[in-house]
Structure formats: structure tokens, C-alpha cells
PDB file of C-alpha atoms in Angstrom:
ATOM      1  CA  GLY F   1     124.343  73.067 102.337  1.00 74.00           C
ATOM      2  CA  ASN F   2     120.913  72.603 100.861  1.00 80.00           C
ATOM      3  CA  SER F   3     120.484  72.429  97.117  1.00 89.00           C
ATOM      4  CA  VAL F   4     117.675  72.370  94.590  1.00 94.00           C
ATOM      5  CA  THR F   5     117.946  70.551  91.284  1.00 95.00           C
ATOM      6  CA  GLN F   6     115.634  71.281  88.410  1.00 95.00           C
ATOM      7  CA  MET F   7     115.634  70.169  84.829  1.00 89.00           C
ATOM      8  CA  GLU F   8     117.788  72.203  82.524  1.00 86.00           C
ATOM      9  CA  GLY F   9     116.259  74.094  79.679  1.00 86.00           C
ATOM     10  CA  PRO F  10     115.464  75.473  77.377  1.00 94.00           C
ATOM     11  CA  VAL F  11     112.157  73.712  77.070  1.00 96.00           C
ATOM     12  CA  THR F  12     110.389  74.542  73.834  1.00 96.00           C
ATOM     13  CA  LEU F  13     106.704  73.747  73.492  1.00 96.00           C
ATOM     14  CA  SER F  14     103.820  74.505  71.212  1.00 97.00           C
ATOM     15  CA  GLU F  15     100.823  76.403  72.535  1.00 97.00           C
ATOM     16  CA  GLU F  16      98.330  74.172  74.400  1.00 96.00           C
ATOM     17  CA  ALA F  17     100.977  71.546  75.113  1.00 97.00           C
ATOM     18  CA  PHE F  18     101.458  70.008  78.573  1.00 97.00           C
ATOM     19  CA  LEU F  19     104.356  71.348  80.611  1.00 97.00           C
ATOM     20  CA  THR F  20     106.264  69.569  83.369  1.00 97.00           C
ATOM     21  CA  ILE F  21     109.374  70.905  85.056  1.00 97.00           C
ATOM     22  CA  ASN F  22     110.953  68.472  87.487  1.00 97.00           C
ATOM     23  CA  CYS F  23     112.392  69.708  90.760  1.00 97.00           C
ATOM     24  CA  THR F  24     114.006  67.911  93.697  1.00 96.00           C
ATOM     25  CA  TYR F  25     115.428  69.346  96.916  1.00 94.00           C
ATOM     26  CA  THR F  26     117.856  68.096  99.539  1.00 90.00           C
ATOM     27  CA  ALA F  27     116.798  69.940 102.685  1.00 80.00           C
ATOM     28  CA  THR F  28     115.867  67.727 105.618  1.00 80.00           C
ATOM     29  CA  GLY F  29     112.839  68.349 107.739  1.00 81.00           C
ATOM     30  CA  TYR F  30     109.924  70.207 106.234  1.00 84.00           C
ATOM     31  CA  PRO F  31     111.094  73.194 104.225  1.00 90.00           C
ATOM     32  CA  SER F  32     108.616  75.434 102.466  1.00 92.00           C
ATOM     33  CA  LEU F  33     108.717  75.070  98.691  1.00 94.00           C
ATOM     34  CA  PHE F  34     108.051  77.663  96.021  1.00 96.00           C
ATOM     35  CA  TRP F  35     108.054  78.217  92.314  1.00 97.00           C
ATOM     36  CA  TYR F  36     109.110  81.679  91.226  1.00 97.00           C
ATOM     37  CA  VAL F  37     108.828  82.933  87.649  1.00 96.00           C
ATOM     38  CA  GLN F  38     110.753  85.593  85.772  1.00 94.00           C
ATOM     39  CA  TYR F  39     109.054  86.899  82.649  1.00 93.00           C
ATOM     40  CA  PRO F  40     111.205  88.609  80.011  1.00 88.00           C
ATOM     41  CA  GLY F  41     112.329  92.023  81.239  1.00 84.00           C
ATOM     42  CA  GLU F  42     110.632  91.646  84.614  1.00 87.00           C
ATOM     43  CA  GLY F  43     111.638  90.790  88.174  1.00 88.00           C
ATOM     44  CA  LEU F  44     111.097  87.541  90.038  1.00 93.00           C
ATOM     45  CA  GLN F  45     107.494  86.847  90.972  1.00 93.00           C
ATOM     46  CA  LEU F  46     106.063  84.197  93.247  1.00 94.00           C
ATOM     47  CA  LEU F  47     104.042  81.727  91.186  1.00 97.00           C
ATOM     48  CA  LEU F  48     102.917  79.275  93.863  1.00 97.00           C
ATOM     49  CA  LYS F  49     103.951  77.739  97.153  1.00 94.00           C
ATOM     50  CA  ALA F  50     103.411  74.781  99.476  1.00 94.00           C
ATOM     51  CA  THR F  51     104.359  74.717 103.119  1.00 91.00           C
ATOM     52  CA  LYS F  52     103.819  71.106 104.188  1.00 90.00           C
ATOM     53  CA  ALA F  53     103.863  67.602 102.804  1.00 92.00           C
ATOM     54  CA  ASP F  54     101.077  66.724 100.350  1.00 94.00           C
ATOM     55  CA  ASP F  55     100.094  70.383  99.963  1.00 95.00           C
ATOM     56  CA  LYS F  56      99.284  71.407  96.422  1.00 96.00           C
ATOM     57  CA  GLY F  57     100.125  74.932  95.359  1.00 96.00           C
ATOM     58  CA  SER F  58      98.303  76.348  92.355  1.00 97.00           C
ATOM     59  CA  ASN F  59      98.094  79.598  90.418  1.00 97.00           C
ATOM     60  CA  LYS F  60      97.419  80.677  86.822  1.00 95.00           C
ATOM     61  CA  GLY F  61      96.746  77.063  85.804  1.00 97.00           C
ATOM     62  CA  PHE F  62     100.066  75.856  87.238  1.00 98.00           C
ATOM     63  CA  GLU F  63     100.195  73.227  89.987  1.00 98.00           C
ATOM     64  CA  ALA F  64     102.872  71.603  92.109  1.00 98.00           C
ATOM     65  CA  THR F  65     102.512  69.033  94.895  1.00 97.00           C
ATOM     66  CA  TYR F  66     104.895  68.797  97.847  1.00 96.00           C
ATOM     67  CA  ARG F  67     106.098  65.188  97.871  1.00 95.00           C
ATOM     68  CA  LYS F  68     108.099  64.477 101.004  1.00 92.00           C
ATOM     69  CA  GLU F  69     108.722  60.828 100.141  1.00 92.00           C
ATOM     70  CA  THR F  70     110.477  61.743  96.890  1.00 94.00           C
ATOM     71  CA  THR F  71     111.689  65.218  98.015  1.00 94.00           C
ATOM     72  CA  SER F  72     110.119  66.639  94.875  1.00 96.00           C
ATOM     73  CA  PHE F  73     107.987  69.608  93.854  1.00 97.00           C
ATOM     74  CA  HIS F  74     107.364  69.217  90.120  1.00 98.00           C
ATOM     75  CA  LEU F  75     105.602  72.045  88.285  1.00 98.00           C
ATOM     76  CA  GLU F  76     102.851  71.214  85.801  1.00 98.00           C
ATOM     77  CA  LYS F  77     100.457  73.041  83.513  1.00 98.00           C
ATOM     78  CA  GLY F  78      97.986  71.288  81.297  1.00 96.00           C
ATOM     79  CA  SER F  79      97.825  73.780  78.427  1.00 95.00           C
ATOM     80  CA  VAL F  80     100.525  76.412  78.061  1.00 97.00           C
ATOM     81  CA  GLN F  81     100.145  79.755  76.333  1.00 97.00           C
ATOM     82  CA  VAL F  82     102.699  81.951  74.602  1.00 96.00           C
ATOM     83  CA  SER F  83     102.486  84.267  77.615  1.00 96.00           C
ATOM     84  CA  ASP F  84     103.895  81.477  79.823  1.00 97.00           C
ATOM     85  CA  SER F  85     107.288  81.907  78.165  1.00 97.00           C
ATOM     86  CA  ALA F  86     109.610  82.698  81.056  1.00 97.00           C
ATOM     87  CA  VAL F  87     112.310  81.314  83.345  1.00 96.00           C
ATOM     88  CA  TYR F  88     110.947  79.183  86.192  1.00 97.00           C
ATOM     89  CA  PHE F  89     112.831  78.699  89.464  1.00 97.00           C
ATOM     90  CA  CYS F  90     112.179  75.993  92.026  1.00 97.00           C
ATOM     91  CA  VAL F  91     112.973  77.251  95.526  1.00 95.00           C
ATOM     92  CA  GLU F  92     113.205  75.717  98.966  1.00 93.00           C
ATOM     93  CA  ALA F  93     113.230  77.717 102.165  1.00 91.00           C
ATOM     94  CA  ALA F  94     114.853  76.936 105.480  1.00 81.00           C
ATOM     95  CA  GLY F  95     113.438  79.705 107.603  1.00 81.00           C
ATOM     96  CA  ASN F  96     113.787  82.808 105.495  1.00 83.00           C
ATOM     97  CA  LYS F  97     116.880  81.789 103.557  1.00 87.00           C
ATOM     98  CA  LEU F  98     115.807  80.813 100.051  1.00 91.00           C
ATOM     99  CA  THR F  99     117.777  78.293  98.003  1.00 93.00           C
ATOM    100  CA  PHE F 100     117.075  78.527  94.277  1.00 95.00           C
ATOM    101  CA  GLY F 101     117.450  75.957  91.569  1.00 95.00           C
ATOM    102  CA  GLY F 102     119.295  76.942  88.435  1.00 94.00           C
ATOM    103  CA  GLY F 103     116.150  77.926  86.565  1.00 96.00           C
ATOM    104  CA  THR F 104     114.425  76.424  83.528  1.00 97.00           C
ATOM    105  CA  ARG F 105     113.771  78.583  80.513  1.00 96.00           C
ATOM    106  CA  VAL F 106     110.458  77.779  78.828  1.00 97.00           C
ATOM    107  CA  LEU F 107     109.629  78.989  75.352  1.00 97.00           C
ATOM    108  CA  VAL F 108     106.086  78.528  74.073  1.00 97.00           C
ATOM    109  CA  LYS F 109     105.607  78.912  70.345  1.00 96.00           C
ATOM    110  CA  PRO F 110     102.271  79.776  68.729  1.00 94.00           C
TER     111      PRO F 110
ATOM    112  CA  ASP B   1     104.137 101.671  92.623  1.00 54.00           C
ATOM    113  CA  THR B   2     104.393 100.110  96.070  1.00 77.00           C
ATOM    114  CA  GLY B   3     106.767  97.277  95.177  1.00 91.00           C
ATOM    115  CA  VAL B   4     110.418  96.834  96.078  1.00 95.00           C
ATOM    116  CA  SER B   5     112.602  99.368  94.302  1.00 95.00           C
ATOM    117  CA  GLN B   6     116.340  99.264  93.660  1.00 96.00           C
ATOM    118  CA  ASN B   7     118.751 101.915  92.486  1.00 96.00           C
ATOM    119  CA  PRO B   8     120.617 102.172  90.288  1.00 97.00           C
ATOM    120  CA  ARG B   9     119.283  99.639  87.819  1.00 95.00           C
ATOM    121  CA  HIS B  10     122.622  99.378  86.081  1.00 96.00           C
ATOM    122  CA  LYS B  11     126.145 100.155  87.237  1.00 97.00           C
ATOM    123  CA  ILE B  12     129.351  99.899  85.246  1.00 98.00           C
ATOM    124  CA  THR B  13     132.569 100.359  87.160  1.00 97.00           C
ATOM    125  CA  LYS B  14     136.253  99.706  86.839  1.00 97.00           C
ATOM    126  CA  ARG B  15     138.010  97.037  88.838  1.00 97.00           C
ATOM    127  CA  GLY B  16     139.137  98.331  92.198  1.00 97.00           C
ATOM    128  CA  GLN B  17     136.390 100.936  92.573  1.00 97.00           C
ATOM    129  CA  ASN B  18     133.774 100.919  95.312  1.00 98.00           C
ATOM    130  CA  VAL B  19     130.079 100.732  94.497  1.00 98.00           C
ATOM    131  CA  THR B  20     126.938 101.128  96.590  1.00 98.00           C
ATOM    132  CA  PHE B  21     123.440  99.929  95.797  1.00 97.00           C
ATOM    133  CA  ARG B  22     120.204 100.935  97.467  1.00 98.00           C
ATOM    134  CA  CYS B  23     117.041  98.952  98.129  1.00 98.00           C
ATOM    135  CA  ASP B  24     113.703 100.361  99.276  1.00 97.00           C
ATOM    136  CA  PRO B  25     111.415  97.593 100.524  1.00 96.00           C
ATOM    137  CA  ILE B  26     107.641  97.505 100.552  1.00 95.00           C
ATOM    138  CA  SER B  27     106.780 100.007 103.244  1.00 92.00           C
ATOM    139  CA  GLU B  28     105.219  97.747 105.862  1.00 89.00           C
ATOM    140  CA  HIS B  29     107.807  94.970 105.483  1.00 93.00           C
ATOM    141  CA  ASN B  30     110.196  94.453 108.386  1.00 93.00           C
ATOM    142  CA  ARG B  31     112.497  91.945 106.689  1.00 95.00           C
ATOM    143  CA  LEU B  32     114.896  92.659 103.854  1.00 96.00           C
ATOM    144  CA  TYR B  33     117.122  90.291 101.888  1.00 96.00           C
ATOM    145  CA  TRP B  34     119.990  90.564  99.417  1.00 97.00           C
ATOM    146  CA  TYR B  35     120.717  87.946  96.752  1.00 96.00           C
ATOM    147  CA  ARG B  36     123.223  87.729  93.913  1.00 96.00           C
ATOM    148  CA  GLN B  37     122.402  86.200  90.546  1.00 95.00           C
ATOM    149  CA  THR B  38     125.019  85.413  87.920  1.00 94.00           C
ATOM    150  CA  LEU B  39     124.104  84.776  84.313  1.00 89.00           C
ATOM    151  CA  GLY B  40     122.249  81.533  83.777  1.00 86.00           C
ATOM    152  CA  GLN B  41     122.081  80.704  87.477  1.00 90.00           C
ATOM    153  CA  GLY B  42     119.502  81.039  90.203  1.00 93.00           C
ATOM    154  CA  PRO B  43     119.864  83.755  92.834  1.00 95.00           C
ATOM    155  CA  GLU B  44     122.131  83.026  95.812  1.00 94.00           C
ATOM    156  CA  PHE B  45     121.383  84.296  99.303  1.00 94.00           C
ATOM    157  CA  LEU B  46     123.775  86.934 100.650  1.00 95.00           C
ATOM    158  CA  THR B  47     122.261  88.384 103.804  1.00 95.00           C
ATOM    159  CA  TYR B  48     119.071  89.312 105.591  1.00 92.00           C
ATOM    160  CA  PHE B  49     117.807  91.898 108.050  1.00 94.00           C
ATOM    161  CA  GLN B  50     114.945  92.013 110.435  1.00 92.00           C
ATOM    162  CA  ASN B  51     114.329  95.682 111.067  1.00 93.00           C
ATOM    163  CA  GLU B  52     117.850  97.120 111.487  1.00 92.00           C
ATOM    164  CA  ALA B  53     119.452  93.892 112.734  1.00 92.00           C
ATOM    165  CA  GLN B  54     121.494  91.810 110.308  1.00 91.00           C
ATOM    166  CA  LEU B  55     120.483  88.259 111.251  1.00 89.00           C
ATOM    167  CA  GLU B  56     122.358  86.099 108.781  1.00 87.00           C
ATOM    168  CA  LYS B  57     125.240  86.425 106.348  1.00 88.00           C
ATOM    169  CA  SER B  58     126.301  83.958 103.690  1.00 89.00           C
ATOM    170  CA  ARG B  59     129.888  82.786 103.247  1.00 83.00           C
ATOM    171  CA  LEU B  60     129.576  84.411  99.810  1.00 81.00           C
ATOM    172  CA  LEU B  61     129.630  87.785 101.543  1.00 83.00           C
ATOM    173  CA  SER B  62     133.359  88.390 101.735  1.00 87.00           C
ATOM    174  CA  ASP B  63     134.883  91.179 103.804  1.00 91.00           C
ATOM    175  CA  ARG B  64     134.701  93.440 100.746  1.00 95.00           C
ATOM    176  CA  PHE B  65     130.915  93.364 101.012  1.00 95.00           C
ATOM    177  CA  SER B  66     128.947  95.222 103.643  1.00 94.00           C
ATOM    178  CA  ALA B  67     125.221  95.705 104.012  1.00 96.00           C
ATOM    179  CA  GLU B  68     123.369  98.083 106.288  1.00 95.00           C
ATOM    180  CA  ARG B  69     119.832  98.921 107.186  1.00 96.00           C
ATOM    181  CA  PRO B  70     120.333 101.735 109.667  1.00 90.00           C
ATOM    182  CA  LYS B  71     116.738 102.742 110.338  1.00 87.00           C
ATOM    183  CA  GLY B  72     115.021  99.500 109.508  1.00 85.00           C
ATOM    184  CA  SER B  73     113.696 100.880 106.229  1.00 91.00           C
ATOM    185  CA  PHE B  74     115.941 101.120 103.150  1.00 96.00           C
ATOM    186  CA  SER B  75     119.153  99.129 102.883  1.00 97.00           C
ATOM    187  CA  THR B  76     122.479  99.646 101.149  1.00 97.00           C
ATOM    188  CA  LEU B  77     124.917  97.058  99.851  1.00 97.00           C
ATOM    189  CA  GLU B  78     128.470  98.248  99.346  1.00 97.00           C
ATOM    190  CA  ILE B  79     131.201  96.403  97.506  1.00 97.00           C
ATOM    191  CA  GLN B  80     134.721  97.675  98.055  1.00 97.00           C
ATOM    192  CA  ARG B  81     137.622  97.121  95.654  1.00 97.00           C
ATOM    193  CA  THR B  82     135.399  95.509  93.057  1.00 97.00           C
ATOM    194  CA  GLU B  83     136.649  92.532  91.075  1.00 96.00           C
ATOM    195  CA  GLN B  84     135.478  91.214  87.718  1.00 95.00           C
ATOM    196  CA  GLY B  85     133.953  88.226  89.513  1.00 94.00           C
ATOM    197  CA  ASP B  86     131.569  90.598  91.273  1.00 96.00           C
ATOM    198  CA  SER B  87     129.753  91.212  87.983  1.00 97.00           C
ATOM    199  CA  ALA B  88     126.203  89.976  88.580  1.00 97.00           C
ATOM    200  CA  MET B  89     122.637  91.029  89.198  1.00 96.00           C
ATOM    201  CA  TYR B  90     122.096  92.044  92.816  1.00 97.00           C
ATOM    202  CA  LEU B  91     118.544  91.427  93.951  1.00 97.00           C
ATOM    203  CA  CYS B  92     116.737  92.768  96.959  1.00 97.00           C
ATOM    204  CA  ALA B  93     113.589  91.258  98.448  1.00 96.00           C
ATOM    205  CA  SER B  94     111.362  92.119 101.385  1.00 95.00           C
ATOM    206  CA  SER B  95     108.757  90.396 103.505  1.00 94.00           C
ATOM    207  CA  PHE B  96     106.747  90.790 106.661  1.00 92.00           C
ATOM    208  CA  GLY B  97     107.147  88.280 109.461  1.00 86.00           C
ATOM    209  CA  THR B  98     107.230  87.978 113.226  1.00 79.00           C
ATOM    210  CA  ASP B  99     108.202  84.341 113.802  1.00 77.00           C
ATOM    211  CA  LEU B 100     111.861  83.552 113.113  1.00 69.00           C
ATOM    212  CA  SER B 101     111.055  79.926 112.386  1.00 70.00           C
ATOM    213  CA  SER B 102     108.373  80.669 109.802  1.00 72.00           C
ATOM    214  CA  THR B 103     108.925  81.331 106.115  1.00 79.00           C
ATOM    215  CA  ASP B 104     107.497  84.520 104.712  1.00 84.00           C
ATOM    216  CA  THR B 105     106.687  85.196 101.087  1.00 88.00           C
ATOM    217  CA  GLN B 106     109.480  87.335  99.703  1.00 92.00           C
ATOM    218  CA  TYR B 107     108.793  90.031  97.125  1.00 93.00           C
ATOM    219  CA  PHE B 108     111.662  90.857  94.808  1.00 94.00           C
ATOM    220  CA  GLY B 109     112.847  94.096  93.300  1.00 95.00           C
ATOM    221  CA  PRO B 110     114.020  94.468  89.685  1.00 93.00           C
ATOM    222  CA  GLY B 111     117.683  94.180  90.632  1.00 95.00           C
ATOM    223  CA  THR B 112     120.844  96.183  90.028  1.00 97.00           C
ATOM    224  CA  ARG B 113     123.045  94.842  87.281  1.00 96.00           C
ATOM    225  CA  LEU B 114     126.729  95.383  88.059  1.00 98.00           C
ATOM    226  CA  THR B 115     129.401  95.164  85.397  1.00 97.00           C
ATOM    227  CA  VAL B 116     133.021  95.362  86.526  1.00 97.00           C
ATOM    228  CA  LEU B 117     135.434  96.120  83.712  1.00 96.00           C
TER     229      LEU B 117
END
């Protein structure tokens, strides 16, 4: 079956640092790709999405570009804040069946 | 609050007992999904409904698991003869969609945490 691989955490950063979380997927064709985020004590929330090759999803200062040639969807943010501390999940979708990566815990220190 | 709600939020049971969880989707959403998340892992797809029809089931959904959505609104997930390996967070999500080949944005509930002793 399909799988999603993302870098293991925890990732610890200082405020205003640059964040990258690598993500690759194995699905063939053109799956939709998402990043979901889970803040402490809260449920999963959609952070951003991209539905076709070369699309860039963006939200709250985060960006990710759908790279078909490298089957990747890396998440980036130029200047993180303490409030960005959370677990981030890279997700690919074949139809409406979501396949999640293992999650990357990010801790931003003041 | 018009989000996805799940009840109970926590359930502790003894091995061999049956448990049932409920999910209430966002009211206008016709699709409903169940996922299971074990500690330190990402959620894994279990099953999904469009209206009252169960369209797909994962191999993870053994014959001890059954899900229903009788009126196309709320859904229940029942686990019979629970085992310690069933301990996990059970997540429900909902979406609105009309095209089976398209991917909708899924909105997740807070989950039900099951502990089997």
C-alpha cells in the first residue's frame, strides 16, 4: 500500500529559526497532499494542501510545494514562533482515504 | 460549536468487554471516516461512509469491529471482545463531497481514547 515518510522528531528550534520538515510519498499518479497539525491538547487541523504537481500550499507562514519528480512535499517556515510547537503530519490522499506519515514533533523555545 | 464531536472522550475497559463510540459529523457533511491512532504514530484509516453506505473498509478492521451510520448522520464504531492491542485513539472525521474520485478536506474530531486493561 501507499506510505508517507517524514523526518522523525523531535525537532527543537529557537524562536525565529527556519523550519523544514521533509516528507516523501509513494503513491503513484497524482494524489492530493496535505499537512495536518496537532497542537498540544487539540485535535488534528488542516494546515495546508496541494492537489496537483507544482502547486504550492500555504497558511500561517508555512509553505509546501508538490514536487512530482521527487515525490516530495516538504514543509517550511521562515521564522517559527513558540506557538508553532506541535506535531506535524504529512498526508497523501488516494480518493478520500488518507495515508499519514508518522508525525514530527516540533518544539520551539523562546 | 459546529465541529465534529465524539463521545466519550475517554473509555477504560477490561479485556473481553464490548465498547461503542459515537461520532457526530459537521451537519452538512455527507462523508464520515474512522481512523485509529496509536501512541507516537500517525492515524490509520479504518473505514468510510458516504451517507449511510459504507464504501471502504481497511484490513485493519477485523471482524470484531463494526461501524454503522444508519441515517447518514451520526456514526457508531463498536469493538467486540476488546483486546489490549485495541488501546488507541479513535478519530472520526467528516467532509462534504459528491465526486468519488475527488479528495475532500476532512475535518477531525477530538478523538476517543480507549484503554483496554
